Amino acid sequence: MTERVRLVAAAWLLCAATIPVLLTGCATARDSRAVAQSSSGALESWREGSARAAIESFVARTTDPASPGFVPESERIAVFDNDGTLWAEQPMYVQLAFIIDRVKAMRAGHPEWETTEPFASLLKGDAKAVAAQGEHALGALVAATHGGMTDDEFRATVRAWLATARHPTTGLRYDAMVYRPMLEMLSYLRANGYRTFIVSGGGVDFMRAFASEVYGIPADQIVGSTAKYRHELRDGAPTIVKTGEIDFVDDGKGKPVGIASRIGMRPRIAFGNSDGDFEMLAWTTAGQGARLGVLIRHTDATREWAYDRASHIGKLVRGLDEAPARGWVVVDMARDWAEIYPTAQ
Amino acid sequence: MTERVRLVAAAWLLCAATIPVLLTGCATARDSRAVAQSSSGALESWREGSARAAIESFVARTTDPASPGFVPESERIAVFDNDGTLWAEQPMYVQLAFIIDRVKAMRAGHPEWETTEPFASLLKGDAKAVAAQGEHALGALVAATHGGMTDDEFRATVRAWLATARHPTTGLRYDAMVYRPMLEMLSYLRANGYRTFIVSGGGVDFMRAFASEVYGIPADQIVGSTAKYRHELRDGAPTIVKTGEIDFVDDGKGKPVGIASRIGMRPRIAFGNSDGDFEMLAWTTAGQGARLGVLIRHTDATREWAYDRASHIGKLVRGLDEAPARGWVVVDMARDWAEIYPTAQ
């Protein structure tokens, strides 16, 4: 567990080099939001090609009762990483942008943060100093910004933030930067009897604030990193409070562990985009019967970002190296996706 | 956590006084199984009365868009305790009977158990000596019988056991001792747009071995006590292995914590039967809008068992005392249920 916390903390804090971008704000804010997922089940934004064909072939094979690869509906489980797979993760995980903004918003009530690390460095915009403090710094930031609230209170805070926060370079709402082809994929799989789950390194309550509305995925079908909860009476009323203390990190080897614990079935299809998803895809596709692993490769520097092997965020090395031998589908965003984000409504 | 483990261990071990009954076996084994849950959504085994009327009134109110108590379908979450609420829990939790039989079955491969506690006392049928060893003994028994297997291997073991094990006094399969009125209730709620979840102190993988077939509840809609899982490579294949080390105890205050963590929404309806369900019902019914708490009271010494305040297993004191003031429905099994178990097929 400690190793995983360290890896996640390192990824988060390395990207803290981008904090100054966020601190300067963005002058081109727009108010468009993600459209609701396509209800037709059609992959309209997917260009013809080997990636789309492989996915459609798999779905046809697993849903045809006459096919040797047929999978009964009760076993049709599809899992999706979130950051970089369902929505954009550059220049930093959205949840980290939330944390930074929360520290700034809570600053007035915490004069001690002006002289207490890692808050003091964060408030001065000194990302390197924050990053140098390692995983302990991330833990302190999560505890300060996520702890002490009920899940409902926390989610309301996230929703209020999503309504006003804007991405530093696109000026879009963060929840408008979900991938339209993936919204179509969720609908397509559901139309074919698959149940769709998120399995993300992000915090589960952070995702539960928007995933139902944006992705059509209910709260109980979201597996993520969790903080501990505490049962307490507030004015005599039973209340479940987030402690902010990290309980489970759903990344790397933690993803198949989280799936086994929370979903209780090995998936038939797994979508990811980074080496943090490697073990999830490997475990999924090592199962008996028809299984499919899909990697979303970020290749579009014009419409999104182009990154894989050399990136701190969404680093993808082993997945690319082993995808051919493992039979995993690699989606090339620039080539395979006709559109990236949903059309604003 | 330690306190909860202690409470559960105490309940388990106190009932170990019944182990000798199990060790002597049963000469009247029958092979009937639970029928699949009613698909009509009708409460045929529920007699007319205040309990049934209160539940039907609640469901009508929450599903009528014109009612002020209307609940959108995405929020219709119903949770059910398992032991004593969905199936019989006397004279001991079924999972404990499984553990005892597993220790006996594994005896030949573990000669050291003949002289190692708590195994030696268990194998000698000395339940009191096992109970006297407290929670540590339960942990050792769980680790020995649940650990080291994948979830699939463990569930196959449970299913094989369920196929041959018989209840010591009824001679029925354990999974034939589910309550027919509760199978009807599950179907009735699902027919009204409710999603049904189990929230039990029992082990989640133990329940996942039969809950889908017997209750129609998929693996991911089962919240229970969990052991830690470990990711490892076996002959190069990624594998998730149960460690047997207890991670989370889903009982008492743990139930609302488990619901908040795994389901992520406060339920609209909660069914329980013991004070281990008190906090789950209290948290459920403290929520805003229409909520319902239901306690199944074991009052039928002829057809099942009659127990509540004085019982070690399924002890129900605070729930009975506070049900009237809290508006909880108390189901009287002898009065309200026309039948207890499903008709054998």
XYZ file of C-alpha atoms in Angstrom, chain A:
345
model
C 0.000 0.000 0.000
C 2.730 2.439 0.908
C 4.453 1.860 -2.414
C 1.273 2.614 -4.299
C 0.657 5.738 -2.280
C 4.176 6.809 -3.134
C 3.674 6.205 -6.853
C 0.436 8.119 -6.960
C 1.872 10.894 -4.855
C 4.879 11.116 -7.138
C 2.701 11.389 -10.233
C 0.549 14.024 -8.613
C 3.388 16.056 -7.264
C 5.568 15.869 -10.346
C 2.746 17.464 -12.259
C 2.669 20.200 -9.651
C 5.154 21.972 -11.911
C 2.047 23.096 -13.755
C 0.462 24.695 -10.708
C 1.563 28.220 -11.661
C -0.471 27.892 -14.877
C -3.527 27.242 -12.783
C -2.782 29.942 -10.260
C -2.752 32.597 -12.971
C -6.268 31.604 -13.966
C -7.721 31.673 -17.429
C -9.191 34.568 -19.340
C -11.093 32.550 -21.906
C -13.587 30.767 -19.703
C -16.526 29.235 -21.510
C -19.558 27.661 -20.033
C -20.194 24.675 -22.235
C -20.735 21.315 -20.611
C -20.487 17.747 -21.685
C -23.524 16.556 -23.567
C -25.325 13.591 -22.164
C -23.999 10.356 -23.546
C -25.362 9.237 -26.869
C -28.449 7.114 -26.423
C -28.312 5.550 -29.864
C -25.459 3.208 -29.009
C -23.704 4.203 -32.242
C -19.960 4.871 -32.391
C -20.419 7.976 -34.512
C -17.157 9.655 -33.531
C -15.071 6.545 -34.185
C -13.470 6.407 -37.614
C -13.422 3.121 -39.487
C -10.227 1.268 -38.687
C -8.687 -1.691 -36.920
C -9.360 -0.404 -33.385
C -13.069 0.178 -33.908
C -13.389 -3.059 -35.878
C -11.704 -5.083 -33.124
C -14.030 -3.681 -30.458
C -17.158 -4.172 -32.560
C -16.082 -7.690 -33.445
C -15.552 -8.509 -29.775
C -18.963 -7.159 -28.797
C -20.653 -9.054 -31.645
C -18.882 -12.259 -30.608
C -19.745 -11.983 -26.929
C -23.410 -11.107 -27.452
C -24.290 -13.698 -30.091
C -25.703 -16.808 -28.367
C -24.532 -18.889 -31.312
C -20.927 -17.721 -30.952
C -18.367 -19.796 -29.021
C -17.312 -16.516 -27.399
C -20.805 -15.788 -26.066
C -20.904 -14.223 -22.607
C -24.128 -14.310 -20.560
C -25.425 -10.872 -19.707
C -24.755 -11.343 -15.989
C -21.018 -11.569 -16.770
C -20.791 -8.634 -19.169
C -18.674 -6.290 -17.091
C -16.747 -3.437 -18.713
C -14.309 -1.320 -16.677
C -12.916 2.083 -17.540
C -10.072 4.069 -16.091
C -11.148 7.719 -15.739
C -8.215 10.183 -16.000
C -6.905 10.073 -19.567
C -9.397 7.388 -20.602
C -12.796 9.034 -20.101
C -11.666 12.633 -19.656
C -8.535 14.740 -20.107
C -5.771 14.517 -17.509
C -3.356 17.206 -18.733
C -1.679 19.304 -17.532
C -2.671 17.758 -14.195
C -5.295 15.423 -12.757
C -8.531 17.378 -12.346
C -8.726 16.345 -8.716
C -5.391 18.039 -8.067
C -6.694 21.263 -9.618
C -9.643 20.938 -7.247
C -7.333 20.499 -4.269
C -5.313 23.582 -5.192
C -8.434 25.692 -5.593
C -9.852 24.383 -2.321
C -6.695 25.317 -0.423
C -6.967 28.816 -1.874
C -10.694 29.021 -1.060
C -10.142 27.820 2.514
C -7.118 30.069 3.047
C -8.919 32.790 5.008
C -10.092 30.302 7.633
C -6.640 28.795 8.049
C -4.128 31.542 8.827
C -1.770 28.809 10.060
C -1.391 27.586 6.468
C 0.603 30.731 5.634
C 3.483 29.301 7.621
C 2.712 25.564 7.541
C 3.916 23.205 4.813
C 2.864 22.105 2.295
C 0.172 24.801 2.338
C 2.579 27.754 2.521
C 4.481 26.688 -0.594
C 1.245 25.874 -2.438
C -0.221 29.292 -1.614
C 2.989 30.977 -2.797
C 2.737 29.079 -6.075
C 5.982 27.237 -5.363
C 5.089 23.905 -6.880
C 8.617 22.554 -6.701
C 8.734 23.022 -2.949
C 5.433 21.152 -2.605
C 6.645 18.336 -4.829
C 9.883 18.065 -2.850
C 7.855 17.169 0.251
C 6.684 13.899 -1.301
C 3.747 11.740 -0.386
C 3.307 13.254 3.055
C 2.432 16.557 1.383
C -0.262 14.946 -0.749
C -1.740 13.242 2.292
C -1.910 16.528 4.159
C -3.539 18.289 1.212
C -6.126 15.532 0.766
C -6.919 15.439 4.478
C -7.350 19.222 4.630
C -9.555 19.485 1.551
C -11.475 16.182 1.640
C -11.786 15.396 5.340
C -14.360 16.325 7.952
C -17.309 16.461 5.557
C -20.083 14.019 4.845
C -20.001 12.479 1.374
C -22.970 14.649 0.382
C -21.238 17.816 1.564
C -18.046 16.866 -0.216
C -19.826 16.110 -3.481
C -21.726 19.404 -3.309
C -18.361 21.155 -2.918
C -16.986 19.351 -5.973
C -20.072 20.159 -8.039
C -19.909 23.840 -7.093
C -16.246 23.885 -8.080
C -16.891 22.146 -11.420
C -19.530 24.780 -12.204
C -17.017 27.622 -11.995
C -13.533 26.158 -12.535
C -12.083 26.313 -16.029
C -9.264 24.379 -17.629
C -6.145 26.582 -17.788
C -5.544 26.259 -21.527
C -8.848 25.320 -23.153
C -11.049 27.496 -20.959
C -13.581 24.681 -20.872
C -15.346 23.285 -17.861
C -13.425 20.210 -16.759
C -16.500 18.045 -17.216
C -16.798 19.309 -20.793
C -13.413 17.719 -21.500
C -14.746 14.181 -21.484
C -14.106 12.203 -24.645
C -17.106 12.013 -26.921
C -15.977 8.689 -28.451
C -15.823 7.211 -24.952
C -19.311 8.476 -24.064
C -20.443 6.693 -27.219
C -18.504 3.591 -26.172
C -20.227 3.541 -22.763
C -23.625 3.772 -24.449
C -22.710 1.208 -27.083
C -21.617 -1.331 -24.492
C -24.680 -0.712 -22.328
C -26.905 -1.145 -25.390
C -25.232 -4.532 -25.763
C -25.950 -5.670 -22.227
C -22.638 -4.676 -20.660
C -22.636 -2.992 -17.274
C -20.104 -0.166 -17.181
C -17.860 0.579 -14.190
C -15.214 3.197 -13.532
C -12.015 1.868 -11.948
C -9.803 4.875 -11.275
C -6.940 5.991 -9.090
C -8.970 9.116 -8.376
C -10.996 9.545 -5.220
C -14.308 7.714 -5.330
C -16.331 10.564 -3.850
C -14.746 13.074 -6.209
C -15.956 11.001 -9.159
C -19.356 10.337 -7.634
C -19.977 14.097 -7.748
C -20.299 14.073 -11.547
C -20.028 10.550 -12.987
C -23.723 9.772 -12.866
C -24.708 12.882 -14.786
C -21.748 12.978 -17.157
C -21.176 9.271 -17.835
C -24.491 7.720 -16.823
C -22.668 5.538 -14.274
C -24.320 5.187 -10.851
C -22.394 5.781 -7.629
C -22.080 2.092 -6.760
C -20.431 1.317 -10.112
C -17.475 3.579 -9.373
C -14.362 2.006 -7.868
C -11.696 4.473 -6.811
C -9.215 5.367 -4.152
C -10.935 5.788 -0.815
C -10.417 7.616 2.412
C -11.746 6.096 5.593
C -15.234 6.983 6.747
C -16.284 7.482 10.343
C -19.759 6.980 11.840
C -20.688 9.739 14.263
C -23.730 11.443 15.714
C -24.173 15.113 14.785
C -26.923 16.746 16.832
C -28.144 13.226 17.492
C -28.370 12.350 13.794
C -26.244 9.458 12.498
C -23.731 10.793 10.010
C -20.969 9.283 7.893
C -17.960 11.597 7.758
C -14.945 11.396 5.457
C -11.800 11.328 7.568
C -9.407 12.233 4.770
C -7.147 9.381 5.857
C -6.265 7.297 2.802
C -7.605 3.751 3.074
C -7.133 2.213 -0.369
C -5.242 3.352 -3.469
C -6.906 2.049 -6.604
C -3.960 2.204 -8.975
C -1.564 -0.285 -10.562
C -1.889 -3.639 -8.772
C -4.592 -1.978 -6.698
C -6.964 -1.925 -9.673
C -7.514 -5.680 -9.986
C -7.645 -5.824 -6.182
C -10.304 -3.090 -6.162
C -12.284 -4.880 -8.874
C -12.147 -8.227 -7.049
C -13.225 -6.592 -3.807
C -15.892 -4.162 -5.052
C -17.214 -5.671 -8.283
C -16.487 -9.286 -7.430
C -16.149 -10.436 -11.035
C -13.297 -10.386 -13.533
C -14.254 -7.950 -16.299
C -14.703 -8.906 -19.937
C -13.442 -5.572 -21.284
C -10.993 -3.124 -19.731
C -10.136 0.344 -21.059
C -7.108 2.265 -19.824
C -4.457 4.670 -21.046
C -1.428 4.456 -18.761
C 0.818 1.943 -17.060
C -1.307 2.478 -13.949
C -3.878 0.448 -15.884
C -1.452 -2.316 -16.890
C -2.366 -4.792 -14.156
C -6.083 -4.171 -14.707
C -5.808 -5.016 -18.397
C -3.457 -7.941 -17.749
C -5.770 -9.507 -15.157
C -8.833 -8.894 -17.299
C -7.381 -10.473 -20.416
C -5.817 -13.405 -18.526
C -9.317 -14.666 -17.703
C -10.907 -17.592 -19.472
C -13.211 -17.038 -22.439
C -13.544 -13.880 -24.487
C -11.738 -10.866 -22.989
C -10.546 -7.578 -24.432
C -7.994 -4.979 -23.334
C -8.015 -1.514 -24.894
C -5.423 1.248 -24.462
C -6.259 4.838 -25.417
C -3.051 6.358 -26.783
C -2.777 10.139 -26.657
C -1.422 11.030 -30.100
C -3.222 14.252 -30.923
C -1.161 17.321 -30.056
C -3.531 19.537 -32.014
C -6.911 18.609 -30.574
C -5.777 17.226 -27.197
C -2.244 16.286 -26.085
C 0.350 13.901 -27.436
C 2.095 11.966 -24.689
C 2.962 8.461 -23.610
C 6.474 7.159 -22.890
C 8.035 10.368 -21.584
C 5.073 11.812 -19.711
C 4.857 12.089 -15.950
C 1.050 12.049 -16.142
C -0.384 9.071 -17.983
C 2.991 7.473 -18.638
C 2.566 4.557 -21.041
C 5.607 2.366 -21.675
C 5.012 -1.232 -20.700
C 1.497 -1.171 -22.121
C 2.776 -0.094 -25.535
C 5.611 -2.613 -25.456
C 3.399 -5.563 -24.566
C 0.110 -4.701 -26.278
C 0.867 -6.595 -29.520
C 1.844 -9.834 -27.777
C -1.102 -9.569 -25.393
C -3.579 -8.824 -28.170
C -4.596 -5.502 -26.679
C -6.184 -2.922 -28.939
C -4.339 0.406 -29.070
C -6.585 3.321 -29.985
C -4.724 6.152 -31.738
C -6.685 9.260 -30.772
C -5.527 11.330 -33.749
C -6.308 8.601 -36.258
C -9.271 6.782 -34.701
C -11.345 9.596 -33.232
C -13.170 11.977 -35.562
C -14.006 14.186 -32.617
C -12.506 14.540 -29.157
C -14.897 16.481 -26.957
C -18.688 16.562 -27.097
C -20.291 19.361 -29.026
C -21.308 22.131 -26.670
C -25.027 22.392 -26.100
